[in-house]
């Protein structure tokens, strides 16, 4: 589990603001139980960090600390922040990705990021802190049943296999190069997992 507990440039939980928030959320959970702390962290990120598209924001933060400071971000940024808060509380957390259509049953496609948290009672549990600010989305933290933001329902969509200890390098690069949400709208990020990239 060590790889799912480490800090990195994107999951920078040693940042004082993140460390302080992680401590406060642990205290608010009122329990040392991993599930209670994880739920508190999940709900905070889901409800307090605005999804940039839903709230007409233009910022594109990448790291957990940038996301916390901006108060907004794509699903990826929110997953980085949630992972940082969980890892700061010694709860293993990884990254999971979906390929989805941008709108409705036809292409264009885009990548969607969420988390997997390891809970002693249940093992790896998928959770999606994207935010319920878009009509029809009602993601919850209710182990053992995952309640994600988006079902896989149209041709070409999928949930990629694997729980990654770090965000995909190509994704971090694409986010860093994305100047604004308007830039993303013109060319949504659509990537393959690192082990499949050579097949494209």
PDB file of C-alpha atoms in Angstrom:
ATOM      1  CA  UNK A   1       0.000   0.000   0.000  1.00  0.00           C
ATOM      2  CA  UNK A   2       3.001   2.325   0.295  1.00  0.00           C
ATOM      3  CA  UNK A   3       2.560   3.639  -3.257  1.00  0.00           C
ATOM      4  CA  UNK A   4      -1.000   4.708  -2.421  1.00  0.00           C
ATOM      5  CA  UNK A   5       0.141   6.732   0.595  1.00  0.00           C
ATOM      6  CA  UNK A   6       2.967   8.758  -0.923  1.00  0.00           C
ATOM      7  CA  UNK A   7       3.146  12.468  -1.575  1.00  0.00           C
ATOM      8  CA  UNK A   8       4.044  13.740  -5.045  1.00  0.00           C
ATOM      9  CA  UNK A   9       4.019  16.990  -6.996  1.00  0.00           C
ATOM     10  CA  UNK A  10       0.302  16.528  -7.756  1.00  0.00           C
ATOM     11  CA  UNK A  11      -0.647  14.948  -4.418  1.00  0.00           C
ATOM     12  CA  UNK A  12       1.216  17.456  -2.253  1.00  0.00           C
ATOM     13  CA  UNK A  13      -0.372  16.772   1.121  1.00  0.00           C
ATOM     14  CA  UNK A  14       2.581  18.232   3.037  1.00  0.00           C
ATOM     15  CA  UNK A  15       1.304  21.641   1.931  1.00  0.00           C
ATOM     16  CA  UNK A  16       0.272  23.417   5.177  1.00  0.00           C
ATOM     17  CA  UNK A  17      -3.228  24.284   3.968  1.00  0.00           C
ATOM     18  CA  UNK A  18      -3.933  20.681   2.967  1.00  0.00           C
ATOM     19  CA  UNK A  19      -2.409  19.270   6.150  1.00  0.00           C
ATOM     20  CA  UNK A  20      -4.559  21.618   8.243  1.00  0.00           C
ATOM     21  CA  UNK A  21      -7.739  20.772   6.342  1.00  0.00           C
ATOM     22  CA  UNK A  22      -7.002  17.026   6.618  1.00  0.00           C
ATOM     23  CA  UNK A  23      -6.613  17.396  10.372  1.00  0.00           C
ATOM     24  CA  UNK A  24      -9.835  19.394  10.728  1.00  0.00           C
ATOM     25  CA  UNK A  25     -11.830  16.908   8.662  1.00  0.00           C
ATOM     26  CA  UNK A  26     -10.470  14.031  10.751  1.00  0.00           C
ATOM     27  CA  UNK A  27     -11.597  15.830  13.890  1.00  0.00           C
ATOM     28  CA  UNK A  28     -15.026  16.551  12.395  1.00  0.00           C
ATOM     29  CA  UNK A  29     -15.441  12.863  11.568  1.00  0.00           C
ATOM     30  CA  UNK A  30     -15.455  12.251  15.320  1.00  0.00           C
ATOM     31  CA  UNK A  31     -13.829   8.873  14.878  1.00  0.00           C
ATOM     32  CA  UNK A  32     -10.509   7.254  14.060  1.00  0.00           C
ATOM     33  CA  UNK A  33     -12.357   4.898  11.729  1.00  0.00           C
ATOM     34  CA  UNK A  34     -11.037   5.101   8.160  1.00  0.00           C
ATOM     35  CA  UNK A  35     -14.506   4.962   6.632  1.00  0.00           C
ATOM     36  CA  UNK A  36     -15.770   7.886   8.731  1.00  0.00           C
ATOM     37  CA  UNK A  37     -12.727  10.015   7.907  1.00  0.00           C
ATOM     38  CA  UNK A  38     -12.874   9.109   4.220  1.00  0.00           C
ATOM     39  CA  UNK A  39     -16.564  10.034   4.053  1.00  0.00           C
ATOM     40  CA  UNK A  40     -15.862  13.391   5.673  1.00  0.00           C
ATOM     41  CA  UNK A  41     -13.063  14.128   3.185  1.00  0.00           C
ATOM     42  CA  UNK A  42     -15.139  12.961   0.221  1.00  0.00           C
ATOM     43  CA  UNK A  43     -18.156  15.076   1.128  1.00  0.00           C
ATOM     44  CA  UNK A  44     -16.010  18.146   1.678  1.00  0.00           C
ATOM     45  CA  UNK A  45     -14.278  17.938  -1.692  1.00  0.00           C
ATOM     46  CA  UNK A  46     -17.503  17.053  -3.503  1.00  0.00           C
ATOM     47  CA  UNK A  47     -19.455  19.936  -1.969  1.00  0.00           C
ATOM     48  CA  UNK A  48     -16.873  22.692  -1.372  1.00  0.00           C
ATOM     49  CA  UNK A  49     -14.717  22.613  -4.505  1.00  0.00           C
ATOM     50  CA  UNK A  50     -16.703  23.897  -7.481  1.00  0.00           C
ATOM     51  CA  UNK A  51     -16.548  21.861 -10.664  1.00  0.00           C
ATOM     52  CA  UNK A  52     -15.203  24.442 -13.082  1.00  0.00           C
ATOM     53  CA  UNK A  53     -17.652  23.653 -15.893  1.00  0.00           C
ATOM     54  CA  UNK A  54     -20.744  23.694 -13.684  1.00  0.00           C
ATOM     55  CA  UNK A  55     -19.832  27.055 -12.164  1.00  0.00           C
ATOM     56  CA  UNK A  56     -18.530  28.742 -15.340  1.00  0.00           C
ATOM     57  CA  UNK A  57     -15.017  29.010 -13.940  1.00  0.00           C
ATOM     58  CA  UNK A  58     -11.965  29.185 -16.203  1.00  0.00           C
ATOM     59  CA  UNK A  59      -9.159  28.104 -13.865  1.00  0.00           C
ATOM     60  CA  UNK A  60      -7.473  24.736 -14.502  1.00  0.00           C
ATOM     61  CA  UNK A  61      -5.533  23.791 -11.347  1.00  0.00           C
ATOM     62  CA  UNK A  62      -3.553  20.564 -11.384  1.00  0.00           C
ATOM     63  CA  UNK A  63      -2.111  19.781  -7.961  1.00  0.00           C
ATOM     64  CA  UNK A  64      -4.074  19.252  -4.786  1.00  0.00           C
ATOM     65  CA  UNK A  65      -2.796  22.487  -3.247  1.00  0.00           C
ATOM     66  CA  UNK A  66      -3.615  24.496  -6.389  1.00  0.00           C
ATOM     67  CA  UNK A  67      -7.123  23.047  -6.360  1.00  0.00           C
ATOM     68  CA  UNK A  68      -7.690  23.918  -2.723  1.00  0.00           C
ATOM     69  CA  UNK A  69      -6.404  27.460  -3.271  1.00  0.00           C
ATOM     70  CA  UNK A  70      -8.543  28.014  -6.381  1.00  0.00           C
ATOM     71  CA  UNK A  71     -11.667  26.416  -4.919  1.00  0.00           C
ATOM     72  CA  UNK A  72     -12.418  24.910  -8.313  1.00  0.00           C
ATOM     73  CA  UNK A  73     -11.162  22.408 -10.840  1.00  0.00           C
ATOM     74  CA  UNK A  74     -11.980  19.581 -13.195  1.00  0.00           C
ATOM     75  CA  UNK A  75     -12.815  16.123 -11.870  1.00  0.00           C
ATOM     76  CA  UNK A  76      -9.092  15.310 -12.064  1.00  0.00           C
ATOM     77  CA  UNK A  77      -8.111  18.188  -9.814  1.00  0.00           C
ATOM     78  CA  UNK A  78     -10.800  17.244  -7.315  1.00  0.00           C
ATOM     79  CA  UNK A  79      -9.544  13.647  -7.311  1.00  0.00           C
ATOM     80  CA  UNK A  80      -6.018  14.910  -6.608  1.00  0.00           C
ATOM     81  CA  UNK A  81      -7.258  16.924  -3.638  1.00  0.00           C
ATOM     82  CA  UNK A  82      -9.304  14.051  -2.247  1.00  0.00           C
ATOM     83  CA  UNK A  83      -6.320  11.718  -2.537  1.00  0.00           C
ATOM     84  CA  UNK A  84      -4.132  14.251  -0.736  1.00  0.00           C
ATOM     85  CA  UNK A  85      -6.592  14.615   2.149  1.00  0.00           C
ATOM     86  CA  UNK A  86      -6.956  10.849   2.505  1.00  0.00           C
ATOM     87  CA  UNK A  87      -3.228  10.146   2.289  1.00  0.00           C
ATOM     88  CA  UNK A  88      -2.578  12.870   4.851  1.00  0.00           C
ATOM     89  CA  UNK A  89      -4.801  10.813   7.134  1.00  0.00           C
ATOM     90  CA  UNK A  90      -2.903   7.588   6.302  1.00  0.00           C
ATOM     91  CA  UNK A  91      -5.769   6.215   4.199  1.00  0.00           C
ATOM     92  CA  UNK A  92      -4.612   4.601   0.929  1.00  0.00           C
ATOM     93  CA  UNK A  93      -6.090   6.238  -2.141  1.00  0.00           C
ATOM     94  CA  UNK A  94      -5.612   5.715  -5.864  1.00  0.00           C
ATOM     95  CA  UNK A  95      -6.935   6.961  -9.180  1.00  0.00           C
ATOM     96  CA  UNK A  96      -9.445   5.407 -11.575  1.00  0.00           C
ATOM     97  CA  UNK A  97     -10.500   6.703 -14.991  1.00  0.00           C
ATOM     98  CA  UNK A  98     -13.517   6.479 -17.266  1.00  0.00           C
ATOM     99  CA  UNK A  99     -13.922   7.295 -20.925  1.00  0.00           C
ATOM    100  CA  UNK A 100     -17.221   9.104 -21.503  1.00  0.00           C
ATOM    101  CA  UNK A 101     -18.966  11.110 -24.170  1.00  0.00           C
ATOM    102  CA  UNK A 102     -18.915  14.835 -23.559  1.00  0.00           C
ATOM    103  CA  UNK A 103     -22.670  15.170 -24.102  1.00  0.00           C
ATOM    104  CA  UNK A 104     -25.143  12.425 -24.958  1.00  0.00           C
ATOM    105  CA  UNK A 105     -24.851   9.239 -26.985  1.00  0.00           C
ATOM    106  CA  UNK A 106     -22.362  10.384 -29.639  1.00  0.00           C
ATOM    107  CA  UNK A 107     -18.696  11.435 -29.694  1.00  0.00           C
ATOM    108  CA  UNK A 108     -16.805  13.673 -28.749  1.00  0.00           C
ATOM    109  CA  UNK A 109     -15.200  11.597 -25.955  1.00  0.00           C
ATOM    110  CA  UNK A 110     -13.365  12.759 -22.865  1.00  0.00           C
ATOM    111  CA  UNK A 111     -11.544  11.294 -19.891  1.00  0.00           C
ATOM    112  CA  UNK A 112     -13.130  11.406 -16.437  1.00  0.00           C
ATOM    113  CA  UNK A 113     -11.195  10.942 -13.198  1.00  0.00           C
ATOM    114  CA  UNK A 114     -12.301   9.539  -9.854  1.00  0.00           C
ATOM    115  CA  UNK A 115     -10.798   7.776  -6.851  1.00  0.00           C
ATOM    116  CA  UNK A 116     -10.497   4.394  -5.212  1.00  0.00           C
ATOM    117  CA  UNK A 117     -10.031   4.394  -1.437  1.00  0.00           C
ATOM    118  CA  UNK A 118      -8.938   1.351   0.515  1.00  0.00           C
ATOM    119  CA  UNK A 119     -11.264   0.623   3.440  1.00  0.00           C
ATOM    120  CA  UNK A 120     -10.334  -2.268   5.765  1.00  0.00           C
ATOM    121  CA  UNK A 121     -13.937  -3.514   5.889  1.00  0.00           C
ATOM    122  CA  UNK A 122     -14.510  -3.580   2.138  1.00  0.00           C
ATOM    123  CA  UNK A 123     -11.219  -3.345   0.242  1.00  0.00           C
ATOM    124  CA  UNK A 124     -10.989  -0.890  -2.651  1.00  0.00           C
ATOM    125  CA  UNK A 125     -14.072   1.314  -2.928  1.00  0.00           C
ATOM    126  CA  UNK A 126     -14.720   3.578  -5.933  1.00  0.00           C
ATOM    127  CA  UNK A 127     -15.927   7.094  -5.201  1.00  0.00           C
ATOM    128  CA  UNK A 128     -16.442  10.153  -7.379  1.00  0.00           C
ATOM    129  CA  UNK A 129     -16.110  13.601  -5.810  1.00  0.00           C
ATOM    130  CA  UNK A 130     -16.834  15.410  -9.093  1.00  0.00           C
ATOM    131  CA  UNK A 131     -19.739  17.235  -7.457  1.00  0.00           C
ATOM    132  CA  UNK A 132     -23.518  16.947  -7.687  1.00  0.00           C
ATOM    133  CA  UNK A 133     -23.943  20.416  -9.170  1.00  0.00           C
ATOM    134  CA  UNK A 134     -24.928  19.094 -12.615  1.00  0.00           C
ATOM    135  CA  UNK A 135     -28.528  17.891 -13.068  1.00  0.00           C
ATOM    136  CA  UNK A 136     -28.888  14.125 -12.886  1.00  0.00           C
ATOM    137  CA  UNK A 137     -25.699  13.515 -10.884  1.00  0.00           C
ATOM    138  CA  UNK A 138     -26.027  12.169  -7.357  1.00  0.00           C
ATOM    139  CA  UNK A 139     -22.648  10.700  -6.343  1.00  0.00           C
ATOM    140  CA  UNK A 140     -22.467   9.460  -2.755  1.00  0.00           C
ATOM    141  CA  UNK A 141     -20.016   7.788  -0.367  1.00  0.00           C
ATOM    142  CA  UNK A 142     -21.943   4.708   0.758  1.00  0.00           C
ATOM    143  CA  UNK A 143     -19.689   1.622   0.994  1.00  0.00           C
ATOM    144  CA  UNK A 144     -19.754  -1.037  -0.183  1.00  0.00           C
ATOM    145  CA  UNK A 145     -21.965   0.139  -3.065  1.00  0.00           C
ATOM    146  CA  UNK A 146     -20.286   2.714  -5.348  1.00  0.00           C
ATOM    147  CA  UNK A 147     -22.544   5.540  -6.478  1.00  0.00           C
ATOM    148  CA  UNK A 148     -20.621   7.295  -9.230  1.00  0.00           C
ATOM    149  CA  UNK A 149     -21.375  10.471 -11.138  1.00  0.00           C
ATOM    150  CA  UNK A 150     -21.622   8.802 -14.538  1.00  0.00           C
ATOM    151  CA  UNK A 151     -22.761   5.333 -15.621  1.00  0.00           C
ATOM    152  CA  UNK A 152     -21.084   3.733 -18.619  1.00  0.00           C
ATOM    153  CA  UNK A 153     -23.972   3.657 -21.068  1.00  0.00           C
ATOM    154  CA  UNK A 154     -23.005   4.688 -24.600  1.00  0.00           C
ATOM    155  CA  UNK A 155     -20.853   2.953 -27.246  1.00  0.00           C
ATOM    156  CA  UNK A 156     -17.192   3.817 -26.780  1.00  0.00           C
ATOM    157  CA  UNK A 157     -17.544   4.548 -23.078  1.00  0.00           C
ATOM    158  CA  UNK A 158     -15.756   2.405 -20.512  1.00  0.00           C
ATOM    159  CA  UNK A 159     -14.340   2.191 -17.019  1.00  0.00           C
ATOM    160  CA  UNK A 160     -10.626   1.570 -17.476  1.00  0.00           C
ATOM    161  CA  UNK A 161      -9.210  -1.300 -15.462  1.00  0.00           C
ATOM    162  CA  UNK A 162      -6.644  -0.582 -12.800  1.00  0.00           C
ATOM    163  CA  UNK A 163      -6.201   1.548  -9.708  1.00  0.00           C
ATOM    164  CA  UNK A 164      -3.265   3.857 -10.261  1.00  0.00           C
ATOM    165  CA  UNK A 165      -1.064   5.093  -7.443  1.00  0.00           C
ATOM    166  CA  UNK A 166      -0.411   8.350  -9.312  1.00  0.00           C
ATOM    167  CA  UNK A 167      -2.312  10.345 -11.935  1.00  0.00           C
ATOM    168  CA  UNK A 168      -1.315   9.416 -15.474  1.00  0.00           C
ATOM    169  CA  UNK A 169       1.745  11.448 -16.563  1.00  0.00           C
ATOM    170  CA  UNK A 170       0.127  12.294 -19.912  1.00  0.00           C
ATOM    171  CA  UNK A 171      -2.922  13.601 -18.057  1.00  0.00           C
ATOM    172  CA  UNK A 172      -0.819  15.837 -15.812  1.00  0.00           C
ATOM    173  CA  UNK A 173       0.921  17.172 -18.896  1.00  0.00           C
ATOM    174  CA  UNK A 174      -2.373  17.794 -20.705  1.00  0.00           C
ATOM    175  CA  UNK A 175      -3.819  19.611 -17.699  1.00  0.00           C
ATOM    176  CA  UNK A 176      -0.698  21.754 -17.362  1.00  0.00           C
ATOM    177  CA  UNK A 177      -0.975  22.690 -21.039  1.00  0.00           C
ATOM    178  CA  UNK A 178      -4.698  23.477 -20.766  1.00  0.00           C
ATOM    179  CA  UNK A 179      -4.857  27.262 -20.490  1.00  0.00           C
ATOM    180  CA  UNK A 180      -8.517  27.517 -19.507  1.00  0.00           C
ATOM    181  CA  UNK A 181     -11.801  25.648 -19.415  1.00  0.00           C
ATOM    182  CA  UNK A 182     -12.603  27.263 -22.776  1.00  0.00           C
ATOM    183  CA  UNK A 183      -9.419  25.666 -24.108  1.00  0.00           C
ATOM    184  CA  UNK A 184     -10.633  22.274 -22.822  1.00  0.00           C
ATOM    185  CA  UNK A 185     -14.044  22.753 -24.455  1.00  0.00           C
ATOM    186  CA  UNK A 186     -12.323  23.204 -27.820  1.00  0.00           C
ATOM    187  CA  UNK A 187     -10.292  20.005 -27.360  1.00  0.00           C
ATOM    188  CA  UNK A 188     -11.466  17.774 -24.481  1.00  0.00           C
ATOM    189  CA  UNK A 189      -8.795  15.557 -22.939  1.00  0.00           C
ATOM    190  CA  UNK A 190      -9.232  11.974 -24.166  1.00  0.00           C
ATOM    191  CA  UNK A 191      -6.379   9.635 -23.226  1.00  0.00           C
ATOM    192  CA  UNK A 192      -5.659   5.933 -23.056  1.00  0.00           C
ATOM    193  CA  UNK A 193      -4.100   4.309 -19.975  1.00  0.00           C
ATOM    194  CA  UNK A 194      -0.280   4.450 -20.053  1.00  0.00           C
ATOM    195  CA  UNK A 195      -0.010   0.719 -20.783  1.00  0.00           C
ATOM    196  CA  UNK A 196      -2.322   1.019 -23.794  1.00  0.00           C
ATOM    197  CA  UNK A 197      -1.071   4.292 -25.283  1.00  0.00           C
ATOM    198  CA  UNK A 198       1.159   2.516 -27.797  1.00  0.00           C
ATOM    199  CA  UNK A 199      -1.915   0.759 -29.246  1.00  0.00           C
ATOM    200  CA  UNK A 200      -3.634   3.980 -30.358  1.00  0.00           C
TER     201      UNK A 200
END
